Amino acid sequence: MPVYHAPLREFRFLYKDVLGVERYANMQGFENASLDLIEQILAEGAKFATETLLPLNHAGDVEGCLWSPDGVKTPSGFREAYKTMVEGGWPALSSDPAFGGQGLPHVVNVAFNEMVTSTNMAFGMYPGLTHGAYSAIHVGGTEEQKRTYLPKMVSFEWAGTMNLTEPHCGTDLGLLRTKAVPQPDGSYKITGQKIWISGGEQDLTENIIHLVLARIEGAPAGVKGISLFIVPKYLVNPDGSLGARNNAFCVGLEEKMGIHGNATCVMQYEEATGYLIGEANKGLNLMFVMMNEARLGVGLQGLGMSEVAYQNAVAFAKDRRQGRSLTGPKEPDQPADSIIAHPDVRRMLMDAKCFNEGARAFLFWTALYGDLLHNSPDEKVREKAGDYMALMTPVLKAFLTGEGFRHISDAMQVHGGSGFTEHFPASQFLRDSRIAMIYEGTNGVQALDLVGRKLAANGGRAIFSFFNEIDAFIADHEGEAQMAPFIEGLKSAKGQLQEGTMWLMQNGMQNFDNAGAASHDYLQLFGLTALSYMWALMAKAALANKGADPFYDNKIVTGRYFLDRRLPEASAHLAKLKTGAEAMMALPVEAF
Amino acid sequence: MPVYHAPLREFRFLYKDVLGVERYANMQGFENASLDLIEQILAEGAKFATETLLPLNHAGDVEGCLWSPDGVKTPSGFREAYKTMVEGGWPALSSDPAFGGQGLPHVVNVAFNEMVTSTNMAFGMYPGLTHGAYSAIHVGGTEEQKRTYLPKMVSFEWAGTMNLTEPHCGTDLGLLRTKAVPQPDGSYKITGQKIWISGGEQDLTENIIHLVLARIEGAPAGVKGISLFIVPKYLVNPDGSLGARNNAFCVGLEEKMGIHGNATCVMQYEEATGYLIGEANKGLNLMFVMMNEARLGVGLQGLGMSEVAYQNAVAFAKDRRQGRSLTGPKEPDQPADSIIAHPDVRRMLMDAKCFNEGARAFLFWTALYGDLLHNSPDEKVREKAGDYMALMTPVLKAFLTGEGFRHISDAMQVHGGSGFTEHFPASQFLRDSRIAMIYEGTNGVQALDLVGRKLAANGGRAIFSFFNEIDAFIADHEGEAQMAPFIEGLKSAKGQLQEGTMWLMQNGMQNFDNAGAASHDYLQLFGLTALSYMWALMAKAALANKGADPFYDNKIVTGRYFLDRRLPEASAHLAKLKTGAEAMMALPVEAF
């Protein structure tokens, strides 16, 4: 079984010392969420994750999901674990109390979700997607739709799914063909095939609420003719009981490299009954409510998997003895030193550690803006929060999954040959986590979203707001001796990001290929800058508490490592992006 | 079935235009290897690889190897393919004619081996390790041992294996426990367990010659008491026929993330009959003959897998249509453009392409030094060749496998969601290739070998010789307008590598942890510098032939992309390595 220790101490540090969530005690969602209560909830959540989900992780990988014409069987133990989860009310932490949720802040929910991902990513996807479907209905559904579907989705007795991809179209949704034919009763008949539908069928819930993109007969071509439909597996009677089985069936499962415990379904809709949600032909807007939430969730997977992979690499590195420290035996009474004594092993562990802690801060910081967006009484704060959520979503999704994968691969490397065998969990972590760079919009699509849409929105208001916030922080702390390396690092990162932004504004508009060519490195530079800011915030909090607990001294060391060993990559990304599209696009297609 | 086109045109470019192998027509090994003949042989080799090995690649992954007490069954088709290979004499290309080999240059053999790896890495490991065992016996065996084992190993009727690792020791061979008890007849009884033995048992050959590291009773502790033994699966009678079954059995197979077609065996030796090869207690020296060859072979796997992954990503990118080019439709008569029109897809393909071509040049250039080492009549040339082989081996092993994996992961990314399914070969490439960063000495061990041994050997003679060669090339071509970007790039890379080398000399000696902490980034910087030199050599060759064939123009474009998009990483590596060990080693072990 993999090792896992829930990072509760890290959570407390972020809530209390870095984000100061107690400041928001008067805000909706926070009024009943004292720090003590949050800690209590998360300690219970940690128990659920480590005691219930972790033991199922490896078996879920080996056993996988089983398809038959009657449905899909999830791996042994998943049903019981799901039941335990529902009974504990876990996935409803931050859902709307009007429909049975607990109404806690998002920033609490992300910590719980991190633990679920770390202990069982494949399992966690079932409730994860349900929460996304809940949000789409919550935002765009009619009162009746909300009343019909949300209570059972908040309790997770029913699941939700997200149906976009068709065999010939994934990223380019404008090509989609699934059709919706209006019926006299106001419903639609939905016909088409959707692929890669996570949890499209399973044996965990009594009903599944599919959210399906389709084109109403006669609708315009392209993305402007796409509508969103609620297509329940079982139709729901007016009294709330389950009615007829809808003609929405899983006709097969994908064989995948990882996340075997999650059913990736081919869904066949044959004149299935569907109900329009939101406006006709504007289905993408609503799907993006779900998609944006899913993207943050995928970014979280990058962190959660990197964290658990790191923890297992640490356990191995402390246990495995090979060779001697270069500076003389560390454990002379043993036949060899633990490999954690070797600098190159440390390098891989510290790379992961400084990433995980920075990424977690970045996620929590953004999640707090998610709470402010919904609940702040101050319109200016809500505007800034909305700007930040839009701007940071592609960065969190792509940077955290891409960098996370790098550390997950390093965690295998720390294991040496053992890591490549299936006796250790490193292989499963690598195989499971690799999808996160791909789904919910590939990381390349995120980068394009960042440079093509998010930067330019409202005349660049979001990015300038971010720059101003960083500048203000620098001004506040410049000259503080102990903060100096962090301020210097942040200044350098921000300066380079600004330079990259200017380059994009000057060169990306006149030749869009320049923007596309720069997008990946720009996003990486953005991620490094965001982490520099997070490390500066964390250093400030740690310095304020220095001496109280070795935790704070160690935090400073880890932050200094980030400055030494990760930040130098920023200049390489800037140099690359400024070379533009020329050499990248020059080769004729037939020369590949 | 995966796509594969043997890069015969690339081979020709390297042999003819870049390395000018015709210069060596008078040298042993080359006298019968005209360019025409080499091309003919490799064209036939390409046929063997694509027609015989490629169709077995996926099935080998799915079916894997099957263990029973009677032995190991390799995947369907492997036996027949092996037979075809033996009949074709393929693996004997560069073996000693005295034992039935063809005596062709190594630089020809690497091209063949690249094709074998690309089409079936798991299969290619069987003959690959046999060749390594052949080399060890060829260098260190008595005349009788050579006569007994080599002819059948050169013909590949018998296989060879390499037995180092034991459950408690891999990298740290000083800990090994397998013991050897001298017998009155001069043989030894070998007892112990060895793990991760590739091809330790199989159904391809009539005999398997295990080369086993063990400690002779009473030998000193540590690496100075290790000897190497020949332990045949079947003892060989004086007349060359097979005798008694030796007590050397495979007791199980590892479950692994990839290379399922190759049997990774747990070998149990119970008083098995073994014959000392080379001097007692100096077994590591001889094992390193095999190991160094294996390391170059593993570097080659990095390239071969990156090449085939790239080719399949290209095929997908040309076929899959999603969205429109940012600069307007490229194929307006189609519903969408091929995704190769998108800059970020190009980025991943160009990253791989410029790496593959540079890495191949680096490997072939080094292999040619391997030929010069053995066959040059000039002692100075042989000395330089020996220096280079020692210096470049860890770089080729680690840089090519680490960077190769990055491009193999990108190749999956180009596929989007399809890449994560097992319907496309991207997953198998990723899973198979990941081991290359680990086995034959992890990449971290390679980096330590580079900074700890190879740099300092003979007062730094090898690295200074490399710097001088680069300086001479720069002096020769400075001022040539078309060469300018390549000369500038090479100058910058070499300058940074020199700075890193100086830093190591000043800081690594006074604190060995500084050397360890810098080793990974130093090796990366070395690899980038070597590729800069290769691209300068290739640019020179391409410019000399410009206009003769679009191939040469494309080569320049790809080289320019390398300068734009890969070389900027050099400065990040230099900056990182110069931060030394402080922050890396500061955290107390319990803080991880």
PDB file of C-alpha atoms in Angstrom, chain B residues 473-488 491:
ATOM      1  CA  PHE B 473      36.038  24.372 -35.188  1.00  0.00           C
ATOM      2  CA  ILE B 474      34.905  27.829 -34.133  1.00  0.00           C
ATOM      3  CA  ALA B 475      38.168  29.374 -35.332  1.00  0.00           C
ATOM      4  CA  ASP B 476      37.802  27.605 -38.672  1.00  0.00           C
ATOM      5  CA  HIS B 477      34.301  28.892 -39.316  1.00  0.00           C
ATOM      6  CA  GLU B 478      34.101  32.222 -37.550  1.00  0.00           C
ATOM      7  CA  GLY B 479      33.135  34.894 -40.005  1.00  0.00           C
ATOM      8  CA  GLU B 480      31.265  32.602 -42.376  1.00  0.00           C
ATOM      9  CA  ALA B 481      27.949  34.394 -42.644  1.00  0.00           C
ATOM     10  CA  GLN B 482      25.713  31.360 -42.981  1.00  0.00           C
ATOM     11  CA  MET B 483      27.443  29.552 -40.160  1.00  0.00           C
ATOM     12  CA  ALA B 484      27.204  32.575 -37.852  1.00  0.00           C
ATOM     13  CA  PRO B 485      24.182  31.524 -35.730  1.00  0.00           C
ATOM     14  CA  PHE B 486      25.589  28.047 -35.269  1.00  0.00           C
ATOM     15  CA  ILE B 487      29.034  29.328 -34.333  1.00  0.00           C
ATOM     16  CA  GLU B 488      27.524  31.856 -31.959  1.00  0.00           C
ATOM     17  CA  LYS B 491      30.496  29.468 -28.554  1.00  0.00           C
TER      18      LYS B 491
END
